Amino acid sequence: MSKECEWCHSTNLKRINSSVFWELPDGTRAIEITETPTFTCNDCTMSYQSEQTVKEIEDQLFLINCKLIEKTITFNELMKIPRVLKKNYFDFFS
């Protein structure tokens, strides 16, 4: 794997799936997203999601009806929820 750890710059990374906890855009509650693509560093032991995965989650949560989400959902289930909006009109960087 050619990617390096964002924390210690080691190339000793492993791709895993793990649970993350995310606050909904309206701030009413947090949810657990299981089976989320994650990098874990075998040297510094830090676990984190790539910027792309973070953006996918944030965009999806912004564009769907979050009231449909239970307390726990898998990453793939979250990404399959139909969007109310076509795109994030408040993302001026994409």
The first five atom37 places (N, CA, C, CB, O) and aatype in JSON, in Angstrom:
{
  "aatype": [12, 15, 11, 6, 4, 6, 17, 4, 8, 15, 16, 2, 10, 11, 1, 9, 2, 15, 15, 19, 13, 17, 6, 10, 14, 3, 7, 16, 1, 0, 9, 6, 9, 16, 6, 16, 14, 16, 13, 16, 4, 2, 3, 4, 16, 12, 15, 18, 5, 15, 6, 5, 16, 19, 11, 6, 9, 6, 3, 5, 10, 13, 10, 9, 2, 4, 11, 10, 9, 6, 11, 16, 9, 16, 13, 2, 6, 10, 12, 11, 9, 14, 1, 19, 10, 11, 11, 2, 18, 13, 3, 13, 13, 15],
  "atom_mask": [
    [1, 1, 1, 1, 1],
    [1, 1, 1, 1, 1],
    [1, 1, 1, 1, 1],
    [1, 1, 1, 1, 1],
    [1, 1, 1, 1, 1],
    [1, 1, 1, 1, 1],
    [1, 1, 1, 1, 1],
    [1, 1, 1, 1, 1],
    [1, 1, 1, 1, 1],
    [1, 1, 1, 1, 1],
    [1, 1, 1, 1, 1],
    [1, 1, 1, 1, 1],
    [1, 1, 1, 1, 1],
    [1, 1, 1, 1, 1],
    [1, 1, 1, 1, 1],
    [1, 1, 1, 1, 1],
    [1, 1, 1, 1, 1],
    [1, 1, 1, 1, 1],
    [1, 1, 1, 1, 1],
    [1, 1, 1, 1, 1],
    [1, 1, 1, 1, 1],
    [1, 1, 1, 1, 1],
    [1, 1, 1, 1, 1],
    [1, 1, 1, 1, 1],
    [1, 1, 1, 1, 1],
    [1, 1, 1, 1, 1],
    [1, 1, 1, 0, 1],
    [1, 1, 1, 1, 1],
    [1, 1, 1, 1, 1],
    [1, 1, 1, 1, 1],
    [1, 1, 1, 1, 1],
    [1, 1, 1, 1, 1],
    [1, 1, 1, 1, 1],
    [1, 1, 1, 1, 1],
    [1, 1, 1, 1, 1],
    [1, 1, 1, 1, 1],
    [1, 1, 1, 1, 1],
    [1, 1, 1, 1, 1],
    [1, 1, 1, 1, 1],
    [1, 1, 1, 1, 1],
    [1, 1, 1, 1, 1],
    [1, 1, 1, 1, 1],
    [1, 1, 1, 1, 1],
    [1, 1, 1, 1, 1],
    [1, 1, 1, 1, 1],
    [1, 1, 1, 1, 1],
    [1, 1, 1, 1, 1],
    [1, 1, 1, 1, 1],
    [1, 1, 1, 1, 1],
    [1, 1, 1, 1, 1],
    [1, 1, 1, 1, 1],
    [1, 1, 1, 1, 1],
    [1, 1, 1, 1, 1],
    [1, 1, 1, 1, 1],
    [1, 1, 1, 1, 1],
    [1, 1, 1, 1, 1],
    [1, 1, 1, 1, 1],
    [1, 1, 1, 1, 1],
    [1, 1, 1, 1, 1],
    [1, 1, 1, 1, 1],
    [1, 1, 1, 1, 1],
    [1, 1, 1, 1, 1],
    [1, 1, 1, 1, 1],
    [1, 1, 1, 1, 1],
    [1, 1, 1, 1, 1],
    [1, 1, 1, 1, 1],
    [1, 1, 1, 1, 1],
    [1, 1, 1, 1, 1],
    [1, 1, 1, 1, 1],
    [1, 1, 1, 1, 1],
    [1, 1, 1, 1, 1],
    [1, 1, 1, 1, 1],
    [1, 1, 1, 1, 1],
    [1, 1, 1, 1, 1],
    [1, 1, 1, 1, 1],
    [1, 1, 1, 1, 1],
    [1, 1, 1, 1, 1],
    [1, 1, 1, 1, 1],
    [1, 1, 1, 1, 1],
    [1, 1, 1, 1, 1],
    [1, 1, 1, 1, 1],
    [1, 1, 1, 1, 1],
    [1, 1, 1, 1, 1],
    [1, 1, 1, 1, 1],
    [1, 1, 1, 1, 1],
    [1, 1, 1, 1, 1],
    [1, 1, 1, 1, 1],
    [1, 1, 1, 1, 1],
    [1, 1, 1, 1, 1],
    [1, 1, 1, 1, 1],
    [1, 1, 1, 1, 1],
    [1, 1, 1, 1, 1],
    [1, 1, 1, 1, 1],
    [1, 1, 1, 1, 1]
  ],
  "atom_positions": [
    [[0.85, -1.19, 0.0], [0.0, 0.0, 0.0], [0.89, 1.24, 0.0], [-0.97, 0.01, 1.23], [1.79, 1.35, 0.84]],
    [[0.66, 2.14, -0.91], [1.52, 3.32, -1.05], [1.04, 4.49, -0.19], [1.58, 3.73, -2.5], [1.78, 5.46, -0.03]],
    [[-0.15, 4.42, 0.34], [-0.66, 5.51, 1.17], [0.12, 5.55, 2.48], [-2.18, 5.33, 1.43], [0.57, 4.52, 2.99]],
    [[0.27, 6.75, 3.02], [0.96, 6.84, 4.3], [0.03, 7.41, 5.37], [2.22, 7.71, 4.18], [-0.92, 8.12, 5.06]],
    [[0.33, 7.08, 6.61], [-0.48, 7.51, 7.76], [-0.52, 9.03, 7.83], [0.09, 6.92, 9.07], [0.51, 9.7, 7.72]],
    [[-1.7, 9.57, 8.0], [-1.85, 11.02, 8.1], [-1.3, 11.57, 9.41], [-3.32, 11.4, 7.97], [-1.12, 12.78, 9.55]],
    [[-1.02, 10.7, 10.37], [-0.54, 11.15, 11.68], [0.97, 11.01, 11.82], [-1.23, 10.36, 12.78], [1.65, 11.95, 12.24]],
    [[1.51, 9.83, 11.47], [2.95, 9.61, 11.69], [3.72, 9.39, 10.39], [3.16, 8.43, 12.6], [4.94, 9.23, 10.42]],
    [[3.02, 9.36, 9.25], [3.6, 9.22, 7.92], [4.19, 7.83, 7.64], [4.66, 10.25, 7.72], [4.92, 7.64, 6.67]],
    [[3.88, 6.87, 8.48], [4.3, 5.5, 8.24], [3.54, 4.93, 7.04], [4.08, 4.62, 9.51], [2.41, 5.36, 6.77]],
    [[4.13, 4.0, 6.35], [3.42, 3.31, 5.27], [2.89, 1.96, 5.74], [4.36, 3.12, 4.05], [2.41, 1.16, 4.93]],
    [[2.97, 1.71, 7.01], [2.53, 0.46, 7.61], [1.04, 0.54, 7.98], [3.38, 0.13, 8.87], [0.66, 0.4, 9.14]],
    [[0.2, 0.76, 6.94], [-1.24, 0.94, 7.15], [-1.99, -0.32, 6.78], [-1.75, 2.11, 6.32], [-1.53, -1.15, 6.0]],
    [[-3.15, -0.43, 7.37], [-4.05, -1.54, 7.06], [-5.44, -0.96, 6.86], [-4.04, -2.63, 8.2], [-5.87, -0.08, 7.6]],
    [[-6.15, -1.46, 5.84], [-7.54, -1.05, 5.6], [-8.44, -2.02, 6.34], [-7.88, -1.02, 4.07], [-8.33, -3.23, 6.2]],
    [[-9.35, -1.44, 7.13], [-10.31, -2.24, 7.87], [-11.67, -1.57, 7.75], [-9.89, -2.4, 9.37], [-11.79, -0.49, 7.17]],
    [[-12.68, -2.21, 8.28], [-13.99, -1.59, 8.44], [-14.25, -1.48, 9.93], [-15.13, -2.42, 7.71], [-14.04, -2.43, 10.68]],
    [[-14.71, -0.31, 10.36], [-14.96, -0.11, 11.78], [-16.16, 0.79, 11.99], [-13.73, 0.48, 12.48], [-16.71, 1.35, 11.03]],
    [[-16.56, 0.93, 13.24], [-17.68, 1.8, 13.58], [-17.19, 3.22, 13.83], [-18.42, 1.27, 14.82], [-16.12, 3.43, 14.4]],
    [[-17.98, 4.19, 13.38], [-17.73, 5.59, 13.67], [-19.02, 6.19, 14.2], [-17.22, 6.37, 12.4], [-20.1, 5.67, 13.94]],
    [[-18.9, 7.27, 14.93], [-20.06, 7.96, 15.47], [-20.12, 9.33, 14.84], [-20.02, 8.05, 17.02], [-19.12, 10.05, 14.82]],
    [[-21.29, 9.7, 14.33], [-21.43, 10.93, 13.55], [-22.62, 11.73, 14.04], [-21.58, 10.61, 12.06], [-23.7, 11.19, 14.25]],
    [[-22.4, 13.02, 14.23], [-23.51, 13.92, 14.58], [-24.27, 14.27, 13.31], [-22.99, 15.22, 15.3], [-23.66, 14.59, 12.28]],
    [[-25.58, 14.2, 13.37], [-26.39, 14.55, 12.21], [-26.29, 16.05, 11.94], [-27.87, 14.14, 12.43], [-26.05, 16.82, 12.87]],
    [[-26.47, 16.46, 10.69], [-26.32, 17.88, 10.33], [-27.2, 18.83, 11.13], [-26.61, 18.06, 8.87], [-26.82, 19.97, 11.36]],
    [[-28.38, 18.37, 11.54], [-29.26, 19.26, 12.31], [-28.9, 19.3, 13.8], [-30.7, 18.83, 12.15], [-29.51, 20.05, 14.56]],
    [[-27.92, 18.5, 14.2], [-27.43, 18.53, 15.58], [-28.35, 17.86, 16.6], [0.0, 0.0, 0.0], [-28.12, 17.98, 17.8]],
    [[-29.38, 17.17, 16.14], [-30.35, 16.6, 17.08], [-29.86, 15.34, 17.77], [-31.62, 16.29, 16.36], [-30.28, 15.04, 18.89]],
    [[-28.96, 14.59, 17.12], [-28.47, 13.35, 17.71], [-27.25, 12.86, 16.93], [-29.59, 12.27, 17.73], [-26.89, 13.41, 15.89]],
    [[-26.66, 11.83, 17.47], [-25.54, 11.18, 16.79], [-25.95, 9.76, 16.45], [-24.25, 11.2, 17.68], [-26.82, 9.17, 17.1]],
    [[-25.32, 9.21, 15.42], [-25.6, 7.84, 15.0], [-24.29, 7.07, 14.94], [-26.33, 7.81, 13.63], [-23.2, 7.65, 14.85]],
    [[-24.41, 5.75, 14.97], [-23.26, 4.88, 14.76], [-23.32, 4.37, 13.33], [-23.23, 3.7, 15.8], [-24.34, 3.84, 12.89]],
    [[-22.23, 4.52, 12.61], [-22.13, 4.01, 11.25], [-21.13, 2.86, 11.3], [-21.69, 5.13, 10.22], [-19.93, 3.07, 11.46]],
    [[-21.64, 1.64, 11.15], [-20.78, 0.46, 11.24], [-20.2, 0.12, 9.87], [-21.56, -0.74, 11.81], [-20.68, 0.6, 8.84]],
    [[-19.17, -0.69, 9.89], [-18.54, -1.17, 8.66], [-18.05, -0.03, 7.76], [-19.51, -2.04, 7.89], [-18.11, -0.12, 6.54]],
    [[-17.56, 1.03, 8.39], [-17.05, 2.19, 7.66], [-15.61, 1.95, 7.23], [-17.15, 3.47, 8.53], [-14.79, 1.54, 8.05]],
    [[-15.28, 2.21, 5.96], [-13.89, 2.06, 5.51], [-12.96, 2.93, 6.37], [-13.75, 2.44, 4.02], [-13.18, 4.12, 6.53]],
    [[-11.93, 2.29, 6.9], [-11.05, 2.94, 7.87], [-9.6, 2.52, 7.6], [-11.46, 2.58, 9.32], [-9.34, 1.39, 7.17]],
    [[-8.69, 3.42, 7.86], [-7.27, 3.09, 7.86], [-6.82, 2.98, 9.31], [-6.43, 4.17, 7.08], [-7.22, 3.77, 10.16]],
    [[-5.98, 2.0, 9.58], [-5.37, 1.9, 10.9], [-3.87, 1.75, 10.7], [-5.97, 0.7, 11.73], [-3.41, 0.97, 9.86]],
    [[-3.12, 2.49, 11.49], [-1.66, 2.48, 11.37], [-1.1, 1.47, 12.37], [-1.07, 3.91, 11.63], [-1.39, 1.53, 13.56]],
    [[-0.29, 0.56, 11.87], [0.33, -0.45, 12.74], [1.47, 0.12, 13.57], [0.83, -1.6, 11.91], [1.92, -0.53, 14.51]],
    [[1.94, 1.33, 13.25], [3.03, 1.93, 14.02], [2.53, 2.84, 15.13], [3.94, 2.71, 13.09], [2.93, 2.68, 16.29]],
    [[1.65, 3.8, 14.81], [1.18, 4.73, 15.84], [-0.19, 4.33, 16.41], [1.1, 6.15, 15.27], [-0.68, 4.95, 17.36]],
    [[-0.81, 3.32, 15.83], [-2.11, 2.75, 16.24], [-3.3, 3.69, 16.02], [-2.06, 2.37, 17.69], [-4.4, 3.44, 16.52]],
    [[-3.1, 4.77, 15.27], [-4.21, 5.68, 14.98], [-5.12, 5.04, 13.95], [-3.68, 7.05, 14.47], [-4.65, 4.4, 13.0]],
    [[-6.44, 5.21, 14.13], [-7.43, 4.77, 13.15], [-8.19, 5.99, 12.68], [-8.4, 3.71, 13.75], [-8.56, 6.85, 13.48]],
    [[-8.43, 6.06, 11.36], [-9.11, 7.24, 10.82], [-9.72, 6.9, 9.47], [-8.14, 8.42, 10.69], [-9.39, 5.89, 8.85]],
    [[-10.62, 7.76, 9.02], [-11.25, 7.62, 7.71], [-10.58, 8.6, 6.75], [-12.8, 7.89, 7.79], [-10.13, 9.67, 7.15]],
    [[-10.51, 8.2, 5.5], [-9.92, 9.07, 4.48], [-10.81, 10.31, 4.3], [-9.74, 8.31, 3.12], [-11.99, 10.3, 4.65]],
    [[-10.22, 11.35, 3.74], [-11.0, 12.56, 3.47], [-12.16, 12.26, 2.54], [-10.11, 13.65, 2.86], [-13.24, 12.84, 2.67]],
    [[-11.96, 11.35, 1.59], [-13.02, 10.98, 0.65], [-14.18, 10.32, 1.39], [-12.46, 10.04, -0.44], [-15.34, 10.63, 1.13]],
    [[-13.89, 9.41, 2.31], [-14.95, 8.74, 3.08], [-15.69, 9.74, 3.95], [-14.35, 7.61, 3.95], [-16.92, 9.68, 4.03]],
    [[-14.98, 10.63, 4.59], [-15.61, 11.67, 5.43], [-16.55, 12.52, 4.58], [-14.54, 12.56, 6.11], [-17.67, 12.81, 4.99]],
    [[-16.09, 12.92, 3.39], [-16.92, 13.75, 2.51], [-18.15, 12.97, 2.05], [-16.11, 14.22, 1.29], [-19.25, 13.53, 2.0]],
    [[-17.99, 11.7, 1.71], [-19.14, 10.89, 1.31], [-20.19, 10.83, 2.41], [-18.69, 9.47, 0.94], [-21.38, 10.99, 2.14]],
    [[-19.75, 10.61, 3.64], [-20.68, 10.54, 4.77], [-21.36, 11.88, 4.99], [-19.95, 10.1, 6.06], [-22.58, 11.94, 5.11]],
    [[-20.58, 12.95, 5.04], [-21.16, 14.27, 5.3], [-22.13, 14.69, 4.2], [-20.05, 15.31, 5.43], [-23.2, 15.22, 4.5]],
    [[-21.76, 14.46, 2.95], [-22.67, 14.81, 1.85], [-23.96, 14.0, 1.94], [-22.0, 14.58, 0.5], [-25.05, 14.55, 1.8]],
    [[-23.83, 12.69, 2.16], [-25.01, 11.85, 2.21], [-25.94, 12.27, 3.35], [-24.61, 10.38, 2.37], [-27.15, 12.34, 3.16]],
    [[-25.38, 12.54, 4.52], [-26.22, 12.94, 5.66], [-26.9, 14.29, 5.4], [-25.38, 13.02, 6.93], [-28.0, 14.53, 5.88]],
    [[-26.23, 15.15, 4.64], [-26.81, 16.45, 4.33], [-27.93, 16.34, 3.29], [-25.72, 17.39, 3.82], [-28.85, 17.16, 3.28]],
    [[-27.87, 15.33, 2.43], [-28.77, 15.24, 1.29], [-29.94, 14.26, 1.47], [-28.0, 14.85, 0.09], [-30.78, 14.14, 0.57]],
    [[-30.0, 13.57, 2.59], [-31.08, 12.6, 2.81], [-31.99, 13.07, 3.94], [-30.51, 11.21, 3.11], [-31.67, 14.02, 4.66]],
    [[-33.1, 12.39, 4.1], [-33.98, 12.63, 5.24], [-33.42, 11.83, 6.41], [-35.48, 12.23, 4.92], [-33.62, 10.62, 6.49]],
    [[-32.72, 12.5, 7.32], [-32.04, 11.83, 8.43], [-33.01, 11.21, 9.43], [-31.13, 12.81, 9.14], [-32.61, 10.38, 10.25]],
    [[-34.27, 11.59, 9.37], [-35.25, 10.99, 10.27], [-35.46, 9.51, 9.95], [-36.58, 11.74, 10.19], [-36.0, 8.77, 10.78]],
    [[-35.06, 9.08, 8.77], [-35.2, 7.68, 8.37], [-34.13, 6.78, 8.99], [-35.14, 7.57, 6.86], [-34.24, 5.56, 8.94]],
    [[-33.09, 7.38, 9.57], [-31.95, 6.62, 10.08], [-32.19, 6.24, 11.54], [-30.64, 7.44, 9.94], [-32.54, 7.08, 12.37]],
    [[-31.99, 4.96, 11.82], [-32.03, 4.48, 13.2], [-30.74, 4.89, 13.91], [-32.21, 2.93, 13.25], [-29.92, 5.61, 13.34]],
    [[-30.56, 4.45, 15.15], [-29.36, 4.8, 15.91], [-28.09, 4.2, 15.31], [-29.51, 4.34, 17.34], [-27.01, 4.76, 15.45]],
    [[-28.24, 3.06, 14.63], [-27.1, 2.37, 14.02], [-27.44, 2.01, 12.59], [-26.71, 1.1, 14.83], [-28.55, 1.56, 12.29]],
    [[-26.47, 2.2, 11.69], [-26.65, 1.87, 10.28], [-25.29, 1.5, 9.71], [-27.29, 3.06, 9.48], [-24.27, 2.02, 10.17]],
    [[-25.25, 0.61, 8.73], [-23.96, 0.3, 8.1], [-23.63, 1.4, 7.09], [-23.99, -1.1, 7.4], [-24.51, 2.12, 6.63]],
    [[-22.37, 1.51, 6.77], [-21.92, 2.49, 5.79], [-22.64, 2.28, 4.46], [-20.38, 2.41, 5.59], [-23.14, 3.24, 3.86]],
    [[-22.7, 1.04, 3.99], [-23.34, 0.75, 2.7], [-24.84, 1.06, 2.73], [-23.12, -0.71, 2.3], [-25.37, 1.58, 1.75]],
    [[-25.52, 0.74, 3.83], [-26.95, 1.06, 3.95], [-27.16, 2.57, 3.89], [-27.53, 0.5, 5.26], [-28.08, 3.05, 3.23]],
    [[-26.3, 3.32, 4.58], [-26.39, 4.78, 4.58], [-26.25, 5.32, 3.16], [-25.31, 5.4, 5.49], [-27.01, 6.19, 2.75]],
    [[-25.28, 4.82, 2.43], [-25.03, 5.32, 1.08], [-26.14, 4.95, 0.1], [-23.71, 4.78, 0.57], [-26.26, 5.58, -0.95]],
    [[-26.95, 3.97, 0.43], [-28.05, 3.55, -0.45], [-29.35, 4.32, -0.2], [-28.3, 2.07, -0.28], [-30.29, 4.19, -0.99]],
    [[-29.43, 5.09, 0.86], [-30.65, 5.85, 1.14], [-30.83, 6.9, 0.04], [-30.6, 6.52, 2.56], [-29.91, 7.66, -0.25]],
    [[-32.01, 6.94, -0.58], [-32.26, 7.92, -1.65], [-32.1, 9.36, -1.16], [-33.66, 7.73, -2.24], [-32.51, 9.71, -0.05]],
    [[-31.5, 10.18, -2.0], [-31.26, 11.59, -1.66], [-32.49, 12.44, -1.96], [-30.05, 12.13, -2.42], [-33.2, 12.22, -2.94]],
    [[-32.71, 13.43, -1.1], [-33.78, 14.4, -1.31], [-33.3, 15.48, -2.28], [-34.23, 15.03, 0.04], [-34.07, 15.96, -3.11]],
    [[-32.03, 15.86, -2.16], [-31.4, 16.84, -3.05], [-30.43, 16.11, -3.96], [-30.68, 17.96, -2.25], [-29.93, 15.04, -3.61]],
    [[-30.14, 16.68, -5.12], [-29.23, 16.05, -6.07], [-27.77, 16.21, -5.67], [-29.44, 16.61, -7.45], [-26.95, 15.32, -5.9]],
    [[-27.44, 17.35, -5.07], [-26.07, 17.6, -4.65], [-26.05, 18.57, -3.49], [-25.23, 18.14, -5.82], [-27.06, 19.2, -3.18]],
    [[-24.91, 18.68, -2.86], [-24.73, 19.59, -1.74], [-24.44, 20.99, -2.31], [-23.57, 19.11, -0.8], [-23.31, 21.29, -2.69]],
    [[-25.46, 21.83, -2.35], [-25.32, 23.16, -2.92], [-24.51, 24.11, -2.04], [-26.67, 23.75, -3.16], [-24.18, 25.22, -2.46]],
    [[-24.2, 23.67, -0.83], [-23.41, 24.5, 0.09], [-21.94, 24.11, 0.11], [-23.96, 24.4, 1.5], [-21.16, 24.7, 0.85]],
    [[-21.56, 23.14, -0.7], [-20.17, 22.73, -0.82], [-19.55, 23.51, -1.97], [-20.04, 21.19, -1.03], [-19.71, 23.14, -3.14]],
    [[-18.86, 24.58, -1.64], [-18.29, 25.47, -2.65], [-16.91, 25.04, -3.12], [-18.23, 26.87, -2.1], [-16.3, 25.71, -3.95]],
    [[-16.39, 23.92, -2.57], [-15.05, 23.48, -2.88], [-15.02, 22.31, -3.85], [-14.34, 23.1, -1.62], [-13.94, 21.92, -4.31]],
    [[-16.17, 21.73, -4.18], [-16.18, 20.58, -5.1], [-16.59, 20.98, -6.5], [-17.13, 19.49, -4.59], [-16.65, 20.13, -7.39]]
  ]
}
